[in-house]
Short mmCIF file of C-alpha atoms in Angstrom, two decimals:
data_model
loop_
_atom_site.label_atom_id
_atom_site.label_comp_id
_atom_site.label_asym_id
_atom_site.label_seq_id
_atom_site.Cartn_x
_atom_site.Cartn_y
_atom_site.Cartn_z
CA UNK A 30 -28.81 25.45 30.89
CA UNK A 31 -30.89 22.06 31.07
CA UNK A 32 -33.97 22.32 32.21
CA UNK A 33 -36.13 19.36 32.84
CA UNK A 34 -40.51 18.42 34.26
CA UNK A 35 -40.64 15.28 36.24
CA UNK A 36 -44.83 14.25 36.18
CA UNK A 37 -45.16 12.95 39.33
CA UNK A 38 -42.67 12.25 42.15
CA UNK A 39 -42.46 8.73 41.79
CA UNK A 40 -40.63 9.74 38.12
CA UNK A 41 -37.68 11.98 39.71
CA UNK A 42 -34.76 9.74 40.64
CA UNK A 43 -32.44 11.66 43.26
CA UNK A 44 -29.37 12.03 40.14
CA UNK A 45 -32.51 13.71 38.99
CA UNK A 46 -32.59 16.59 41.29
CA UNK A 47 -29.11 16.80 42.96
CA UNK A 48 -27.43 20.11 42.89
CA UNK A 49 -30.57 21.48 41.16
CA UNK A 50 -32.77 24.22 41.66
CA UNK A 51 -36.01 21.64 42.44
CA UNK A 52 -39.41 23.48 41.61
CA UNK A 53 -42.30 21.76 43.82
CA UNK A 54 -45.39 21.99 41.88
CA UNK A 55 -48.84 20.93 43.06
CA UNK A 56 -51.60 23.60 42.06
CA UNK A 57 -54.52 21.34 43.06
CA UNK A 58 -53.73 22.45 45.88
CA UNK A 59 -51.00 22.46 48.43
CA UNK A 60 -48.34 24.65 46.57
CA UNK A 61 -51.64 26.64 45.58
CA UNK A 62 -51.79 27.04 49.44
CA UNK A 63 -48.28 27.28 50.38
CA UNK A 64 -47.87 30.60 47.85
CA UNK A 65 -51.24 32.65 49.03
CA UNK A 66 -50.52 32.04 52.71
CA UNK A 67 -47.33 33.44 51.85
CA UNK A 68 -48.83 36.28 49.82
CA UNK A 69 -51.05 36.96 52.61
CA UNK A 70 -47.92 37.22 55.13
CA UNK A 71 -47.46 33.86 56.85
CA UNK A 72 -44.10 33.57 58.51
CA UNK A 73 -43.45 30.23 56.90
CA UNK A 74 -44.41 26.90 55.97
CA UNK A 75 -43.54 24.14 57.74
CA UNK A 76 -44.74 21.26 55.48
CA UNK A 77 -45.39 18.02 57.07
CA UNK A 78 -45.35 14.17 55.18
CA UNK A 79 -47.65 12.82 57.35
CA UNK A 80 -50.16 14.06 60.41
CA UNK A 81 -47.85 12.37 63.34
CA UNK A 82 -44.94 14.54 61.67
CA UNK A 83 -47.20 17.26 61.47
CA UNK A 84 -47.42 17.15 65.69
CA UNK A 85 -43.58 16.79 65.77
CA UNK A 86 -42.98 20.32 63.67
CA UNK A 87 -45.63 21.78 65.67
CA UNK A 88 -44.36 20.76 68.91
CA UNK A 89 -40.95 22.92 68.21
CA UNK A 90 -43.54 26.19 67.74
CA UNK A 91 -44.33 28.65 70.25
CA UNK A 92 -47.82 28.09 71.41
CA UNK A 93 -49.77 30.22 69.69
CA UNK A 94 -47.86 31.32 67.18
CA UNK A 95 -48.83 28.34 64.36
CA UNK A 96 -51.48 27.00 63.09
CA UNK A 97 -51.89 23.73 61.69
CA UNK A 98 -53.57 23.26 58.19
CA UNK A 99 -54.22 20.36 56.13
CA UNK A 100 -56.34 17.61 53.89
CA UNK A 101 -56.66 13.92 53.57
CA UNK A 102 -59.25 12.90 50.80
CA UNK A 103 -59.69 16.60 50.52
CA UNK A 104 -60.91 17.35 53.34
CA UNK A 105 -59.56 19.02 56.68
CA UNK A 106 -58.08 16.93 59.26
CA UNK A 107 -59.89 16.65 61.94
CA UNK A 108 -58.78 18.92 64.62
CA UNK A 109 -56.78 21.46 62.44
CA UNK A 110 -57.41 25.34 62.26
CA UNK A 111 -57.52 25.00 58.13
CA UNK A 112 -58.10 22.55 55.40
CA UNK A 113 -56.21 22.76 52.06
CA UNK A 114 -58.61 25.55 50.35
CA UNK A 115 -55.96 28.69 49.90
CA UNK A 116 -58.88 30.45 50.12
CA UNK A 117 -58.99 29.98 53.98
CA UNK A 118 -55.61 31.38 54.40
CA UNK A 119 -56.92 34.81 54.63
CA UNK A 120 -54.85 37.20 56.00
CA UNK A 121 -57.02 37.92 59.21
CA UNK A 122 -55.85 34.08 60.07
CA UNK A 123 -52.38 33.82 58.77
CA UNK A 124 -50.45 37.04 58.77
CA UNK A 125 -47.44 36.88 61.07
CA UNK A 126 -48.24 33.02 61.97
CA UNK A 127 -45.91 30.03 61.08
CA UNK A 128 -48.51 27.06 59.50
CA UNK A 129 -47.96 23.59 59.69
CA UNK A 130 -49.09 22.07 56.77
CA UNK A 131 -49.88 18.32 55.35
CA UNK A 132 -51.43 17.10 52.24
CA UNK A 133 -52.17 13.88 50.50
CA UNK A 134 -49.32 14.84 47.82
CA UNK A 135 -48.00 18.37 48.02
CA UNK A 136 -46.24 18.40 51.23
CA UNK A 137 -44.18 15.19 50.47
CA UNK A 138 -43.50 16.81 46.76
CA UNK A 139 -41.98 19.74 48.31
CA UNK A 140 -39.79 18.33 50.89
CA UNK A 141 -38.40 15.72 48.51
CA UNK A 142 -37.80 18.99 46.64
CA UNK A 143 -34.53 19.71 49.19
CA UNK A 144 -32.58 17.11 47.38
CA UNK A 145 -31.72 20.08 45.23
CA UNK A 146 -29.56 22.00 45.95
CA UNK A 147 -32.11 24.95 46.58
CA UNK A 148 -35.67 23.88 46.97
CA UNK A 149 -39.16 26.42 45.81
CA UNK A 150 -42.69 26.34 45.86
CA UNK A 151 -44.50 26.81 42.57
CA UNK A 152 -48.18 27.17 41.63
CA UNK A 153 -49.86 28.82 38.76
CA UNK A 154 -50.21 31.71 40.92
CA UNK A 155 -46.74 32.62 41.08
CA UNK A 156 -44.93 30.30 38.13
CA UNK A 157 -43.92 33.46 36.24
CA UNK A 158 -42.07 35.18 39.17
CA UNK A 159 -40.63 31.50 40.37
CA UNK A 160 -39.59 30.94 36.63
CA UNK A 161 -37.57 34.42 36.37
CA UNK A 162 -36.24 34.07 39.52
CA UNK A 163 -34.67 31.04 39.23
CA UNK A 164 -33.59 31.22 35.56
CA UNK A 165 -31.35 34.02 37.16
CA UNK A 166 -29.56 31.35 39.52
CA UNK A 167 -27.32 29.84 37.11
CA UNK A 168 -28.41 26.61 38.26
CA UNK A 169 -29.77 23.86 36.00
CA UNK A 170 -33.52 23.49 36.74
CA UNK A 171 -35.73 20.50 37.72
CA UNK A 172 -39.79 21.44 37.83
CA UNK A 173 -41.19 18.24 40.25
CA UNK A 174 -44.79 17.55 39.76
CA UNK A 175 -46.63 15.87 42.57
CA UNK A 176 -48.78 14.17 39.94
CA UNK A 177 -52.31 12.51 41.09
CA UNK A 178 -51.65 9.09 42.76
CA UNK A 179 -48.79 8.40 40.60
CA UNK A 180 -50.36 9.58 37.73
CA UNK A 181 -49.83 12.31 35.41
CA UNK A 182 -51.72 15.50 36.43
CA UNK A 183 -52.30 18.17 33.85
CA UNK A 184 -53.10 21.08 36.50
CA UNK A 185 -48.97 20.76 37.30
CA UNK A 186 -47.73 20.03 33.89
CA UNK A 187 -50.00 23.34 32.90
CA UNK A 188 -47.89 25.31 35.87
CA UNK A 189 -44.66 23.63 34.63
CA UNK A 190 -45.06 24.70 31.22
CA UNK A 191 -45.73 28.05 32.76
CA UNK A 192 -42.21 27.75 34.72
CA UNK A 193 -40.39 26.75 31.51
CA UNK A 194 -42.14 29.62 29.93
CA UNK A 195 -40.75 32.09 32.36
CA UNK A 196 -37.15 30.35 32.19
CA UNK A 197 -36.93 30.48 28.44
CA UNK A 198 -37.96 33.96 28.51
CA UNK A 199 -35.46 34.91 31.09
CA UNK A 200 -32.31 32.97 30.38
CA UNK A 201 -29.56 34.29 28.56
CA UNK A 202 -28.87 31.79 26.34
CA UNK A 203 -30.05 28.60 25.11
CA UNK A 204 -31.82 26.30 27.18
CA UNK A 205 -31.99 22.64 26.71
CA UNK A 206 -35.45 21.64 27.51
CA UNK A 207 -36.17 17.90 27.75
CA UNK A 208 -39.57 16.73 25.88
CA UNK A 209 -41.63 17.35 29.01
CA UNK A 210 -40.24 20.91 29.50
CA UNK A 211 -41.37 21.64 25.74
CA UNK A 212 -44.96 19.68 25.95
CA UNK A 213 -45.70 21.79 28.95
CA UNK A 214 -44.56 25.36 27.78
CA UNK A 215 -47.06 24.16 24.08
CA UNK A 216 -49.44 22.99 26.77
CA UNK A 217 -49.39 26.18 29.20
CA UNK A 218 -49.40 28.57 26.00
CA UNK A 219 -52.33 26.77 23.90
CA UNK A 220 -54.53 26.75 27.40
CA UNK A 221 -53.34 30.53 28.76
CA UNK A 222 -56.39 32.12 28.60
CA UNK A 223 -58.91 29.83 30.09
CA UNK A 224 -57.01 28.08 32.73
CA UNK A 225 -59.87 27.99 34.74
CA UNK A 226 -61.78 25.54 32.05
CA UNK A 227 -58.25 24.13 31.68
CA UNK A 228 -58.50 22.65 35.61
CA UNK A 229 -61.97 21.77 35.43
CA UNK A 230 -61.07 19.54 32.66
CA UNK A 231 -58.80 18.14 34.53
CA UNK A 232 -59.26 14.21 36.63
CA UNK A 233 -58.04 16.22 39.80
CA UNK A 234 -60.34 19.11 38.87
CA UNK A 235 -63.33 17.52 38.17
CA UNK A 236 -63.23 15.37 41.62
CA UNK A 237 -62.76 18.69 43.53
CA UNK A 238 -65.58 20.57 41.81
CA UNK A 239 -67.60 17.48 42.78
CA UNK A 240 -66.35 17.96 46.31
CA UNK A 241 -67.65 21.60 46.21
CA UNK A 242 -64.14 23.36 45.67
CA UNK A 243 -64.75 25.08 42.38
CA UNK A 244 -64.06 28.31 43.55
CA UNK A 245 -60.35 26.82 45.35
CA UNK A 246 -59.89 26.40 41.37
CA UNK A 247 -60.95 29.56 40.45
CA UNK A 248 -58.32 30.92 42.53
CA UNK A 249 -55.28 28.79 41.36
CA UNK A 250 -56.10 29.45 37.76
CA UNK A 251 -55.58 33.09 38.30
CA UNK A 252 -52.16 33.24 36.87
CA UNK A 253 -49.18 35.61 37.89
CA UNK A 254 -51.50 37.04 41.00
CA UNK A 255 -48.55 36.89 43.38
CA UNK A 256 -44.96 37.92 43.10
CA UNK A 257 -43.51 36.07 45.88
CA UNK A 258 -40.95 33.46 45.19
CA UNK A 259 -41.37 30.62 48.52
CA UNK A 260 -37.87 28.87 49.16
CA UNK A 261 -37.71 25.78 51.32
CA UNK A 262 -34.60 25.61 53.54
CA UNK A 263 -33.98 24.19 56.86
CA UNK A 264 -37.56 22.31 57.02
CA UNK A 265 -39.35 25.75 56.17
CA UNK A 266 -41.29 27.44 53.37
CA UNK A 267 -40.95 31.00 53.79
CA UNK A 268 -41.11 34.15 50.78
CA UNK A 269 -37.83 34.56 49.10
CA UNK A 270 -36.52 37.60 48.26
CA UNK A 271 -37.99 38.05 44.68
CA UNK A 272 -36.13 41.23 44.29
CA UNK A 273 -32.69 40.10 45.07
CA UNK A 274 -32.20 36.94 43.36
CA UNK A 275 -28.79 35.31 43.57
CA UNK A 276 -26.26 36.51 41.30
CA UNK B 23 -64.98 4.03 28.06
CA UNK B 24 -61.54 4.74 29.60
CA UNK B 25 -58.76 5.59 27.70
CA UNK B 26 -54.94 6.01 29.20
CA UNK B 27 -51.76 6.75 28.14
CA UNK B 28 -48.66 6.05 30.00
CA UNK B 29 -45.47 7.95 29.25
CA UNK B 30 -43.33 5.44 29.87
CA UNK B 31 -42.78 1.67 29.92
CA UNK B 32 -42.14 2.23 33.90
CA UNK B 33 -44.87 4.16 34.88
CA UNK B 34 -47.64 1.28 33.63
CA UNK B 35 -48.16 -0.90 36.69
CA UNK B 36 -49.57 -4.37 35.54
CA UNK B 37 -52.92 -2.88 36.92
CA UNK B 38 -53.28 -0.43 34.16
CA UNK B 39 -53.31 -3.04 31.56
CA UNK B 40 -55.19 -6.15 32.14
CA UNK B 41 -58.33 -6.65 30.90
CA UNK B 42 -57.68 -3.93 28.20
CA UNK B 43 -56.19 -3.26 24.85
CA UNK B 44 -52.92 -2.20 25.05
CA UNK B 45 -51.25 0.06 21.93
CA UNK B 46 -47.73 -0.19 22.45
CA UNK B 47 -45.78 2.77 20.64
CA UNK B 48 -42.05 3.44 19.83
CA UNK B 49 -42.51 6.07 16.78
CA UNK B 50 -38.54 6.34 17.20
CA UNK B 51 -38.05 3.96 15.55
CA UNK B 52 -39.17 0.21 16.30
CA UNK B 53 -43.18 0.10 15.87
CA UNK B 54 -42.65 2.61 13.06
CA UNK B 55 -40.25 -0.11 11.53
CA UNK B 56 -42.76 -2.86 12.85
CA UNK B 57 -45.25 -0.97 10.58
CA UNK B 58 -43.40 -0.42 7.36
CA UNK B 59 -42.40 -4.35 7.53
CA UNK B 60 -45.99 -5.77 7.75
CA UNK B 61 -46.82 -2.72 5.14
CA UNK B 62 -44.14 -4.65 2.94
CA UNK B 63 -45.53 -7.67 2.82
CA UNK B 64 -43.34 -9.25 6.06
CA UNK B 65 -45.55 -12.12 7.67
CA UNK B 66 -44.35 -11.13 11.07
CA UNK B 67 -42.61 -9.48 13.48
CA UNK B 68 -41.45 -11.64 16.60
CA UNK B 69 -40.16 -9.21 19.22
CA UNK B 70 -37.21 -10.14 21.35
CA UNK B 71 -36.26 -8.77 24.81
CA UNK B 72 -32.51 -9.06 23.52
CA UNK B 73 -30.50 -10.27 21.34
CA UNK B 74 -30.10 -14.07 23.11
CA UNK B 75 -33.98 -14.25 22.92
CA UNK B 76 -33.81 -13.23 19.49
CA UNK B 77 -31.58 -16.12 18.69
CA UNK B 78 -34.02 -18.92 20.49
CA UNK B 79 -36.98 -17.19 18.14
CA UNK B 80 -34.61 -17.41 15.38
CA UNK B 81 -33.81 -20.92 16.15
CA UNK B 82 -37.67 -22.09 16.31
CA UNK B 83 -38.42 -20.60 12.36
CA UNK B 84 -37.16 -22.55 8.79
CA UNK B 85 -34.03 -21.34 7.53
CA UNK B 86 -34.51 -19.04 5.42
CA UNK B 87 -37.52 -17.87 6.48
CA UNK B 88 -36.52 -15.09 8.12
CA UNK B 89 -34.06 -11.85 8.76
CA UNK B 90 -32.91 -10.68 11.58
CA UNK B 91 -33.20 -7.27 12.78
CA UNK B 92 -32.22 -5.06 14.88
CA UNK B 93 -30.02 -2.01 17.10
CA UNK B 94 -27.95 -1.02 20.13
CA UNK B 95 -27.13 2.56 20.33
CA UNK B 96 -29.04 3.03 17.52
CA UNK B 97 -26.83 0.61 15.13
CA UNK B 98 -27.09 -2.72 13.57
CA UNK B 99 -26.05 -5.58 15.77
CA UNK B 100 -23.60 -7.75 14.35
CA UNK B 101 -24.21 -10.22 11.81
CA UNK B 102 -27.56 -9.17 11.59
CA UNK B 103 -29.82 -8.78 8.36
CA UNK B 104 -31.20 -5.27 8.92
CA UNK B 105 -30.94 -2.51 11.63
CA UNK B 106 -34.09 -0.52 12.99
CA UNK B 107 -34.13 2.04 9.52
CA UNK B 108 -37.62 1.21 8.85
CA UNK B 109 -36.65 2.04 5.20
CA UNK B 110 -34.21 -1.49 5.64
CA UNK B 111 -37.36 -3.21 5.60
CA UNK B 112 -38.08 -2.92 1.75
CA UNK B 113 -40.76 -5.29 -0.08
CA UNK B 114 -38.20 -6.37 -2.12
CA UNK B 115 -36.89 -7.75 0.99
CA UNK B 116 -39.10 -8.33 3.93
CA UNK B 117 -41.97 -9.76 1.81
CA UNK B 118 -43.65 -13.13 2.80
CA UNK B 119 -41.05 -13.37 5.28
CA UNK B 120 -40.68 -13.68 9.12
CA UNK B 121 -38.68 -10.87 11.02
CA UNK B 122 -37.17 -11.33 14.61
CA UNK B 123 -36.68 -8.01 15.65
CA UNK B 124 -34.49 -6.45 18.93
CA UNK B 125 -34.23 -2.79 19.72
CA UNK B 126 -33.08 -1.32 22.79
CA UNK B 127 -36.81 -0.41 24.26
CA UNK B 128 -38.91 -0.86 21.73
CA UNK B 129 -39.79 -4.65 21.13
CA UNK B 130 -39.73 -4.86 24.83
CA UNK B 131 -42.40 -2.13 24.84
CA UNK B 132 -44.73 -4.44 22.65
CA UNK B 133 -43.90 -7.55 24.46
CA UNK B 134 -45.07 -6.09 27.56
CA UNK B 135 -48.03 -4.63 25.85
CA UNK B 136 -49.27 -8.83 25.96
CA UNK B 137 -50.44 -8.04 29.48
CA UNK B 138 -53.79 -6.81 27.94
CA UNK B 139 -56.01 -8.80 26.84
CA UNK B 140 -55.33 -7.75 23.07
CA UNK B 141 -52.26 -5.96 22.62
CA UNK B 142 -51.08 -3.56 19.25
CA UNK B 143 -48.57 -1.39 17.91
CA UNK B 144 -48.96 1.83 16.45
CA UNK B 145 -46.79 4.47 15.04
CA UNK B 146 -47.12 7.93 13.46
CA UNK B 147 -47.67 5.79 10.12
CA UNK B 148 -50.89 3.85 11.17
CA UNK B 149 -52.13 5.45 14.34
CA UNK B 150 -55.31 6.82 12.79
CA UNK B 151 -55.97 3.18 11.51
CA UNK B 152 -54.88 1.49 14.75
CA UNK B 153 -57.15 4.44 16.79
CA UNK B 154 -60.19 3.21 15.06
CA UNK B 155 -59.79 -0.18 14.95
CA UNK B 156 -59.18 -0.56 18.78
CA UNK B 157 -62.35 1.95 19.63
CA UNK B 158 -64.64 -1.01 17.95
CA UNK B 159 -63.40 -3.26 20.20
CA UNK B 160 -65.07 -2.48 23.25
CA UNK B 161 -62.42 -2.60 25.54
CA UNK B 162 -60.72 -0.04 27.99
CA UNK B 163 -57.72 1.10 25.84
CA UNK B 164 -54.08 1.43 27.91
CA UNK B 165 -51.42 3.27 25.01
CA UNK B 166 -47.77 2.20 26.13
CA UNK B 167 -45.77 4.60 25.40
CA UNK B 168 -41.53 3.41 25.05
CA UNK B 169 -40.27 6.46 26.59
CA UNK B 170 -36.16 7.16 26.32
CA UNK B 171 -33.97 5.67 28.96
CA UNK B 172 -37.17 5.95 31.20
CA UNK B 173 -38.32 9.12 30.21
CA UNK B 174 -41.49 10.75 28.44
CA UNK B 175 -40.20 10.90 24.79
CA UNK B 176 -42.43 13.14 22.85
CA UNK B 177 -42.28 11.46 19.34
CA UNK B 178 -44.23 8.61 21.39
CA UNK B 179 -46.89 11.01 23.24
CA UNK B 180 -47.78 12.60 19.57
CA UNK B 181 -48.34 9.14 18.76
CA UNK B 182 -50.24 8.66 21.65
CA UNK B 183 -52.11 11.76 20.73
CA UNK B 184 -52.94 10.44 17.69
CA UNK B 185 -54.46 7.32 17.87
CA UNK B 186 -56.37 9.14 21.15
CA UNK B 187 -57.91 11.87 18.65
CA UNK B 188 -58.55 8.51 16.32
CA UNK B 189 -60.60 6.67 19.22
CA UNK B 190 -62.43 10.04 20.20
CA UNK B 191 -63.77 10.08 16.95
CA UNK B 192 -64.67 6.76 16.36
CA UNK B 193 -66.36 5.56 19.36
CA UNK B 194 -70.14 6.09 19.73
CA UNK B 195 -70.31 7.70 23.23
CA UNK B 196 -68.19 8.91 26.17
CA UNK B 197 -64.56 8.46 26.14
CA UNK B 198 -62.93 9.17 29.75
CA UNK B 199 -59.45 10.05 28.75
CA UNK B 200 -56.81 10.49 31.26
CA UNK B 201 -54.88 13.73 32.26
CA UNK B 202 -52.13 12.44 29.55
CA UNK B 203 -54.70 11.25 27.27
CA UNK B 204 -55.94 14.30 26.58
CA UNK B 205 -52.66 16.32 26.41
CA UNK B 206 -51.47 13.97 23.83
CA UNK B 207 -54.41 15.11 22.11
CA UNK B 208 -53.22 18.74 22.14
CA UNK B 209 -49.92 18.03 21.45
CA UNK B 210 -50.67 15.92 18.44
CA UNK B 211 -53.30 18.84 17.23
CA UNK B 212 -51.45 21.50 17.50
CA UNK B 213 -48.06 19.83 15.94
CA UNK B 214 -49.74 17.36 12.97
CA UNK B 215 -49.60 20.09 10.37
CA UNK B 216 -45.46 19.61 10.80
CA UNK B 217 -44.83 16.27 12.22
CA UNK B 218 -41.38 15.81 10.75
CA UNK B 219 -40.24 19.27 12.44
CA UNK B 220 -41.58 17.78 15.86
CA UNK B 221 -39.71 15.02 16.00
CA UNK B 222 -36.40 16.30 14.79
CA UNK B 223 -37.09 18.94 17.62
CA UNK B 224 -37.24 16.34 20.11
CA UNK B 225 -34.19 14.91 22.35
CA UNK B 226 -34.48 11.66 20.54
CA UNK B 227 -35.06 12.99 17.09
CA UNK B 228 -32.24 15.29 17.83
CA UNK B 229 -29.94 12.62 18.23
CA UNK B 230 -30.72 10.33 15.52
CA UNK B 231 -30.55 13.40 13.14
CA UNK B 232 -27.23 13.67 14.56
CA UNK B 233 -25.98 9.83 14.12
CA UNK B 234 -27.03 10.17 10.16
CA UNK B 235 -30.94 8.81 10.39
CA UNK B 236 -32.87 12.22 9.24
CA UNK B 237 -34.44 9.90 6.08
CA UNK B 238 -35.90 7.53 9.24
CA UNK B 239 -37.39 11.10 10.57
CA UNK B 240 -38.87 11.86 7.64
CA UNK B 241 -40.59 8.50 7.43
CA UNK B 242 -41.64 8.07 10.66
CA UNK B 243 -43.46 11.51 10.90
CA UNK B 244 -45.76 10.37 7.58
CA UNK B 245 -48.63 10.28 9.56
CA UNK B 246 -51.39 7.48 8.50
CA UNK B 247 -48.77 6.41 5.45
CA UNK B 248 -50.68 2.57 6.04
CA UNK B 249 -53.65 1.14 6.90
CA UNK B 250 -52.59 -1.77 9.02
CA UNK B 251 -53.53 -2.39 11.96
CA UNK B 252 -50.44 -5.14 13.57
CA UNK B 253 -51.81 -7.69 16.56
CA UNK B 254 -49.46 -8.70 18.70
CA UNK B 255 -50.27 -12.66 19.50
CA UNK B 256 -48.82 -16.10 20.22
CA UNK B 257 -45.57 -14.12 20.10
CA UNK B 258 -45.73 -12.50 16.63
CA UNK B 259 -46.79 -9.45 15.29
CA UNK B 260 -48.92 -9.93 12.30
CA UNK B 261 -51.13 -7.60 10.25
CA UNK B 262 -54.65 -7.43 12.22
CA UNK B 263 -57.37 -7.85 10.11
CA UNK B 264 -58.56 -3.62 9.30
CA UNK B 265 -61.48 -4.04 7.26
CA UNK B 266 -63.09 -6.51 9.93
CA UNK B 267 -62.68 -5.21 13.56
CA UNK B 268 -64.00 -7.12 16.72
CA UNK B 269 -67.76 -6.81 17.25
#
């Protein structure tokens, strides 16, 4: 199976992606997000490109039954129940609600992601179980960085790597990993057991610790803490079935 | 000072490189053959875009002065002196004389590297040489990385890695490396103790090794084989001056 990392969205040409399994990845922070508000029993995702499309998803919700999260610059739109900090999405707030959600980056990352043929959410929380359960698709595999304003982002080549990691591991045969794919897995494997230094390091990490969101890193450096597998289909995010994956 | 590295030829906007020195790198094979030839004794390398630019260089040199050199799909172009083997370019040949030189991404790599204010090229066989050179400089260094067909090529980002580990050792101070910067670094660590064995593990390397050019593999993965240090100016690359860096 081929299995290719795209470092930022602006690198992934469409012949890139079609008829792929398409892995978003943004760990700083919105797939970061995306995964624990799953984990912590969300309905669904709805991710949004821009705040104006944001009041367009959330227009088609029952009143009360959403809530709208989100960042620009890092911080929380003004007006919205949640910022981009997975660490809000507490289950108290989110279990059993649908969240609209849109970031700088990660929201456009993952809805580009449905040029695939089947679209997921990725973060180093959950890479392993997203990289297992898609090696087990038969499909070839494309991991889609959101990158930092257009610029390679180590925090989601790390989580690629980790995704490759998981693949190679899984797959039944050999898998032909473009130069990307194998940088990240060396990457993921020679930084495994600090990744929490490993996103401070990074140019996104080091901004947000200035901002005050070390502990938003703390959390999506703690690898493999969720099992759920988020697929996006018909404009929604919502936890896969990481027990039955396809045949 | 900053320090960047861009994966591919496409993802530098002209932004990233004015003002700075720019290291442009095609380990597979054109700045590794660049190297060898000003190694040998050539007095220069003019880069062409393609082969009818090559032929108005050719044109504007003494005949006899010069070879021509070059590849598509890897081969010789017809009727030319020399292909892109960098062990073609033999003292016994290429000494005391000019060399205009065409490869498929590689001299177009260095000519866009001219949109610094100094530019370079570097290659597994000088990188260490060109690393420290460039730190004395002063300027903001940009490393220009070929790529393959538009992708990240990992025989350039060891490269890369290289001549970053070279400038982080050299310069008296803070170095603010990019995400990429300081994977290269990593990458280049943790494969320099096998160099040939990374880049016939790479897709490129693969397919060279395939189309009969192992021997080129073996050269270009010699890492610091040379001391010079080749300036790319007035349209021709010529051997930079090592022992007597800028100010």
């Amino acid at each position: 199976m081929r299995l290719e990392v795209f470092p930022t969205v602006e690198a992934a040409r469409p012949d890139h992606l079609a008829g792929r399994a398409v892995v978003a990845v943004d760990v700083l922070r919105a797939t970061t997000t995306v995964v624990t508000a799953l984990a912590h029993g969300a309905r669904g995702v709805w991710p949004a490109g821009d705040p104006a499309a944001a009041e367009v998803l959330a227009a088609g919700l029952e009143p009360g039954s959403f809530l709208k999260g989100g960042e620009r610059g890092s911080f929380r739109l003004p007006g919205y129940d949640l910022g981009n900090s997975p660490l809000e999405y507490v289950p108290a707030l989110v279990a059993g609600k649908w969240l609209v959600l849109t970031t700088t980056n990660g929201t456009g990352t993952i809805r580009l992601a449905s040029a695939g043929r089947l679209a997921l959410a990725a973060a180093l929380v959950n890479g392993r179980a997203v990289g297992a359960w898609v090696a087990k698709t038969g499909l070839e595999v494309s991991i889609l960085c959101a990158g930092t304003r257009g610029e390679f982002s180590l925090d989601d080549v790390l989580c690629a790597g980790q995704v490759v990691d998981a693949v190679v591991e899984t797959v039944d045969g050999d898998v032909d990993s473009s130069d990307l794919a194998r940088a990240a897995r060396q990457l993921y494997l020679a930084n495994r057991d600090d990744l929490a230094r490993a996103l401070r390091d990074t140019h996104h990490g080091r901004r947000l610790c200035q901002l005050g969101f070390t502990a938003d890193l703390e959390h999506a450096a703690r690898a493999d803490l969720y099992q759920v597998v988020p697929v996006y289909a018909g404009g929604v995010v919502t936890a896969g079935a990481p027990l039955s994956p396809p045949p």
